[in-house]
XYZ file of N, CA and C in Angstrom:
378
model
N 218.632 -11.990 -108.203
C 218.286 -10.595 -108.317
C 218.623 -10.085 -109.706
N 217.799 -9.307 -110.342
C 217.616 -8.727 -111.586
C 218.013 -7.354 -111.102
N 219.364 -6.369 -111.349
C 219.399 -4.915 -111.416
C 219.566 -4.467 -112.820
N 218.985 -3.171 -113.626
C 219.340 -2.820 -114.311
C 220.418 -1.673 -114.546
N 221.430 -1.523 -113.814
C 222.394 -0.390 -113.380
C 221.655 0.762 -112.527
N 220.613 1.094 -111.990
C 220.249 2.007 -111.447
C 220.333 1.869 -110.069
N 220.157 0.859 -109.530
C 220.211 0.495 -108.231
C 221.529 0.633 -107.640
N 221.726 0.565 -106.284
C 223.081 0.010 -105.961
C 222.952 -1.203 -104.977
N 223.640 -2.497 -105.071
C 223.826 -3.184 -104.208
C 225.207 -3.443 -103.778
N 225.554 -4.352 -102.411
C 226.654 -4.699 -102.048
C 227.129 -6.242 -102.461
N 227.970 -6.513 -103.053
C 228.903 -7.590 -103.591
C 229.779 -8.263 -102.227
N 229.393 -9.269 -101.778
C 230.132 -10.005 -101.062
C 231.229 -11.194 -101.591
N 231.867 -11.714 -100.489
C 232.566 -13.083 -101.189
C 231.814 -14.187 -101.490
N 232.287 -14.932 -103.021
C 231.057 -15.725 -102.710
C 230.250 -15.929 -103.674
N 229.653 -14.284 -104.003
C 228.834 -13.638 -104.851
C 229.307 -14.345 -106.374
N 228.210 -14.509 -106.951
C 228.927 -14.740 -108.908
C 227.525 -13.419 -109.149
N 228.561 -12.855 -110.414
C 227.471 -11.763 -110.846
C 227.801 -12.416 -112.611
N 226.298 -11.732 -112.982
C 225.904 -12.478 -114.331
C 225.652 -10.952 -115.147
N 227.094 -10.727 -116.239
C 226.631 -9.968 -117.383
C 225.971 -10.192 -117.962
N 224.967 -9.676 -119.104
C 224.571 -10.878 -120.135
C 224.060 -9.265 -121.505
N 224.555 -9.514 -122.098
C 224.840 -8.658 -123.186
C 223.540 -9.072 -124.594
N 222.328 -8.352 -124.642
C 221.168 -8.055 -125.195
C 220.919 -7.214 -126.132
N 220.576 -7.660 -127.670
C 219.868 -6.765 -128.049
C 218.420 -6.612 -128.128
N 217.894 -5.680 -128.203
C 216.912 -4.910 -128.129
C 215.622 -5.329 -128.723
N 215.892 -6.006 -129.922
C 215.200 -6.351 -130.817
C 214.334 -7.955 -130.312
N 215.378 -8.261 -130.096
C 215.012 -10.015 -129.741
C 215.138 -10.350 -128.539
N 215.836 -9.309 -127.816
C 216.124 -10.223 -125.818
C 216.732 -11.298 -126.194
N 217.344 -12.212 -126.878
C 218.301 -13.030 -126.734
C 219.353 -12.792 -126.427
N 220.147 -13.692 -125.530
C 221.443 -13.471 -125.135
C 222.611 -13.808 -126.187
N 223.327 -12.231 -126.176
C 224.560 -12.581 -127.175
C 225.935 -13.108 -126.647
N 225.835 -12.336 -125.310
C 226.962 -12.682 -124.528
C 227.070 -12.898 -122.933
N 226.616 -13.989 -122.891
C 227.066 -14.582 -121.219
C 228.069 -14.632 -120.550
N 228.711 -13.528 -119.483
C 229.907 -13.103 -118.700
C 229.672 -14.224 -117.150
N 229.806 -15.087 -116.096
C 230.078 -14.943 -115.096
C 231.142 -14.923 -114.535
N 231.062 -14.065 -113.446
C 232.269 -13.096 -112.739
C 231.936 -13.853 -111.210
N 232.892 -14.563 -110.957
C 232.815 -15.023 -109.166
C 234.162 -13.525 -108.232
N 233.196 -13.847 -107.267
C 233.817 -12.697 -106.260
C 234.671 -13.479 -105.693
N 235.907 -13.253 -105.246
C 237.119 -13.952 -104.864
C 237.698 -13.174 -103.831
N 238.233 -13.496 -102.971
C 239.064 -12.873 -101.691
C 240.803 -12.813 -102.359
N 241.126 -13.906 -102.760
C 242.766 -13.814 -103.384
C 242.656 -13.169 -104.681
N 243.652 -12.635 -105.306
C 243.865 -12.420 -107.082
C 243.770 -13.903 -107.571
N 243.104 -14.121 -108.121
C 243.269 -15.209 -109.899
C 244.325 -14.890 -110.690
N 245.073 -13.704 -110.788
C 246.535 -13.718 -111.752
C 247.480 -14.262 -111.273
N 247.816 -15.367 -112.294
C 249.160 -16.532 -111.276
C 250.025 -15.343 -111.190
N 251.366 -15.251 -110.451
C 252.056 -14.875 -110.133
C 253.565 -15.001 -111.299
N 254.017 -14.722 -111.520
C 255.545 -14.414 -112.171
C 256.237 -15.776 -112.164
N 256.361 -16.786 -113.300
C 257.282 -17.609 -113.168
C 258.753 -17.237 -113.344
N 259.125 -16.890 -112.053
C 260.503 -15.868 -112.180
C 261.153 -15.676 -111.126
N 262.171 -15.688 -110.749
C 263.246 -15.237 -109.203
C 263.203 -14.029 -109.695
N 263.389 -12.796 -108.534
C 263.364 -11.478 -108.767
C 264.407 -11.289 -107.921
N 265.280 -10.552 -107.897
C 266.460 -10.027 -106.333
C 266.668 -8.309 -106.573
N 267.001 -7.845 -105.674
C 266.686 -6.240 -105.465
C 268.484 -5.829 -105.213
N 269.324 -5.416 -106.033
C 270.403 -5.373 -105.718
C 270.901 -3.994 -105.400
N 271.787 -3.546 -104.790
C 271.956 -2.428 -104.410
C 273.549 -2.191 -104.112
N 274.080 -0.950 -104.895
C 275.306 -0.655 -105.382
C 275.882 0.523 -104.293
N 276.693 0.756 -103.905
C 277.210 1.954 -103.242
C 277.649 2.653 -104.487
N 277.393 4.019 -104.205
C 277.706 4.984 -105.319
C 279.365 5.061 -105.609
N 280.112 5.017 -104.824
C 281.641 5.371 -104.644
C 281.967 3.885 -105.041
N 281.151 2.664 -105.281
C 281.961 1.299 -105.784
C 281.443 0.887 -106.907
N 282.447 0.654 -107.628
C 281.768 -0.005 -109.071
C 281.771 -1.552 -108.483
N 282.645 -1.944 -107.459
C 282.700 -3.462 -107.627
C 281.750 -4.272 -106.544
N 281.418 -3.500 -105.412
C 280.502 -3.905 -104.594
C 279.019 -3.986 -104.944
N 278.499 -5.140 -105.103
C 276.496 -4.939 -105.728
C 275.963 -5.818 -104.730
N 275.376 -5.621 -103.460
C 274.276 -6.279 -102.576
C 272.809 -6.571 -102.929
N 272.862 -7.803 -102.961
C 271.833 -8.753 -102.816
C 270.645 -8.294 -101.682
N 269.854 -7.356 -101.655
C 269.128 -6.972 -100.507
C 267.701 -8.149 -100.611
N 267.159 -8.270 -101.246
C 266.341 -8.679 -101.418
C 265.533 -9.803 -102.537
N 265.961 -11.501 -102.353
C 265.006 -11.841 -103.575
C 263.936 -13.353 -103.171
N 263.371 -13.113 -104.233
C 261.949 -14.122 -104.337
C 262.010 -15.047 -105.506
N 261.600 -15.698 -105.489
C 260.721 -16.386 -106.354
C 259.356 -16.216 -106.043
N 258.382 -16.573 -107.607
C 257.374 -15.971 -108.014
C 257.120 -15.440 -106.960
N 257.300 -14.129 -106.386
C 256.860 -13.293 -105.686
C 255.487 -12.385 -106.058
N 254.619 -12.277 -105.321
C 253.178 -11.960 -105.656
C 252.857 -10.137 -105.659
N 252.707 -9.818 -106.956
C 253.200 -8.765 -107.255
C 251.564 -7.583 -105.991
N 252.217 -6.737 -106.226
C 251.506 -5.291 -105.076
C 249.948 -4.886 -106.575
N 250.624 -5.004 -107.660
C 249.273 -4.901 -108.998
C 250.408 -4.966 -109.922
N 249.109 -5.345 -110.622
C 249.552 -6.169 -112.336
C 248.541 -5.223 -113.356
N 249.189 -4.574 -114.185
C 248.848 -3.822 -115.472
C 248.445 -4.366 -116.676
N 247.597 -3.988 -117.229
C 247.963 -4.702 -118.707
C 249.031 -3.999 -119.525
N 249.030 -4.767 -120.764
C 250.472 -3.295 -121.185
C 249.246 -2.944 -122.229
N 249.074 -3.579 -122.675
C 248.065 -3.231 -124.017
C 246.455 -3.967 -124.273
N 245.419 -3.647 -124.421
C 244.054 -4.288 -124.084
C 244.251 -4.985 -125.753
N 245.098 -4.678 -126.782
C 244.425 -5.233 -128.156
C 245.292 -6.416 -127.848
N 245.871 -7.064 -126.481
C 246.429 -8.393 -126.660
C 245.482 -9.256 -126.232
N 244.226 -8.970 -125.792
C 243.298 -9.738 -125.188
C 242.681 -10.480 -126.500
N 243.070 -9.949 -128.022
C 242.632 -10.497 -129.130
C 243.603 -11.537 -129.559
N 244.524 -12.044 -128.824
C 245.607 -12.844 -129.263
C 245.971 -13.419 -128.023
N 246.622 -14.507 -128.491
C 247.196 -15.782 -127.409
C 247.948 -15.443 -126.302
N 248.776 -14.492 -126.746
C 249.901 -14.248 -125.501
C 248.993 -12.198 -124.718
N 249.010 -12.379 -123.965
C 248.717 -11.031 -122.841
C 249.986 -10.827 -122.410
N 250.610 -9.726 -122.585
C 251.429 -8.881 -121.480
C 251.348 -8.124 -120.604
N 251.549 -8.508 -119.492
C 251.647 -7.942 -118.425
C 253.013 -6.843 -117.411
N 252.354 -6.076 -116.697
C 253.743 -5.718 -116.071
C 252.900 -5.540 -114.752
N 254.003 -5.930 -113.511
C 253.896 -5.808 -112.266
C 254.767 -5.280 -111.610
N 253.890 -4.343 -110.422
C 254.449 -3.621 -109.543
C 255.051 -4.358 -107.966
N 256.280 -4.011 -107.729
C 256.255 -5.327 -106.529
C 256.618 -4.034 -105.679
N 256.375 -4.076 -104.265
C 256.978 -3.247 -103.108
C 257.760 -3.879 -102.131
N 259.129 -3.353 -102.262
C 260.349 -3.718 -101.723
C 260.619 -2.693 -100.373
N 261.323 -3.349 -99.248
C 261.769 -2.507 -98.557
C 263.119 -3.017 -98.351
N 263.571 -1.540 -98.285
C 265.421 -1.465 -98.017
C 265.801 -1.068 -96.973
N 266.584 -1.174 -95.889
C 266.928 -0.400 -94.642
C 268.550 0.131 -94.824
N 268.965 1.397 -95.032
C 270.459 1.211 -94.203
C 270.413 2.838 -93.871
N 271.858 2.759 -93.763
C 272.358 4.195 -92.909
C 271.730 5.306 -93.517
N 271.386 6.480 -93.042
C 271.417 7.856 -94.111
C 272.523 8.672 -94.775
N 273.510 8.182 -93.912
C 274.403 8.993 -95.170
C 275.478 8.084 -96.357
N 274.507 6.930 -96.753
C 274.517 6.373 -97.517
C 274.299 6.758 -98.962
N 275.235 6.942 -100.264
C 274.584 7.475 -101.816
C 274.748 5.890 -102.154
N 273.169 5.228 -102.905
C 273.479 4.337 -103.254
C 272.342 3.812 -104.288
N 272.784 3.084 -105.639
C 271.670 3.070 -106.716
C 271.621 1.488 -106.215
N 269.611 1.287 -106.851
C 268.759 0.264 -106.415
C 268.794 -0.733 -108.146
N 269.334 -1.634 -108.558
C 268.413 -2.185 -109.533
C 268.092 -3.453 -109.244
N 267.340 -4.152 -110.112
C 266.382 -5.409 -110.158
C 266.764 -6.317 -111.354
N 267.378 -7.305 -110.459
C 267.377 -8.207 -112.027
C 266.302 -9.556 -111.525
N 266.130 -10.363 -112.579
C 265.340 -10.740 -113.355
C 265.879 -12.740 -113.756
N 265.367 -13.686 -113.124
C 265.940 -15.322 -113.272
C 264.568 -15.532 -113.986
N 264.673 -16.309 -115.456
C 263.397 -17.044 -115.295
C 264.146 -18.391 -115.268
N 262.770 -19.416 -115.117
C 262.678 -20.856 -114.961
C 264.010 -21.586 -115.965
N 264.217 -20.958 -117.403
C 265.025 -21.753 -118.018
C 266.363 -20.968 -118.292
N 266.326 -19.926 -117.244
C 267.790 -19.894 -117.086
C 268.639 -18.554 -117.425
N 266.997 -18.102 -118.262
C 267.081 -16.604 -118.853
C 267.799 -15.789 -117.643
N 268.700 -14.751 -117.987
C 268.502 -13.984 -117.060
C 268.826 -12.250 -117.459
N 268.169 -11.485 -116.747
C 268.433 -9.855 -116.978
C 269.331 -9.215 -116.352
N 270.852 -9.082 -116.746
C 271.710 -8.359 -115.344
C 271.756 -6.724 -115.746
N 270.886 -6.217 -114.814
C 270.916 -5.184 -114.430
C 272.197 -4.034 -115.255
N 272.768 -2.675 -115.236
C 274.089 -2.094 -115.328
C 273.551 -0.826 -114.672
N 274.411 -1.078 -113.420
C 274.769 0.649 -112.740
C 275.203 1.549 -113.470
């Protein structure tokens, strides 16, 4: 199927759709895009342990471990900046959704630290 943006159709799984970027003059193709329709994300995931730690307000010395992963598969992934798509390395940042359960009359701060593969690590400060 040939659309020229005016139409609307429906995109299933499955589907590959074909950009193809034309000038005017010649109809030759300058730039050939295909895009396959996918059910999972294609962005690998975080080579990284993540843990969700959580402090009681009244303790400096108590910090709970509520929650951690490895490469855990983020909720969405941002770009940080589009002019890195002109260079080797892309940065990214991802959103992950955590759940916490405890009492309500609990005061208590949440942070996130950060393992990579070689050992790096980010410790958090309440």
């Amino acid at each position: 199927m040939f659309f020229n943006g005016d139409e609307s159709t429906t995109v299933v799984l499955g589907d590959v759709l074909e950009f193809r970027l034309i000038r005017d003059s010649n109809q030759e193709n300058l730039v050939v895009l295909k895009v396959a329709i996918v059910a999972d994300p294609v962005i690998p995931v975080p080579q990284a342990a993540y843990a969700l730690l959580r402090q009681q307000q009244n303790s400096s010395v108590c910090v709970e471990c509520v929650g951690f992963a490895w490469s855990p598969a983020a909720s969405r992934i941002e770009l940080v900046s589009s002019e890195d798509l002109k260079a080797q390395v892309v940065r990214r940042r991802a959103v992950f959704k955590w759940q916490d359960s405890m009492r309500s009359n609990r005061n208590v701060k949440y942070a996130v630290q950060k393992i990579t593969q070689t050992g790096s690590t980010h410790s958090p400060t309440f």
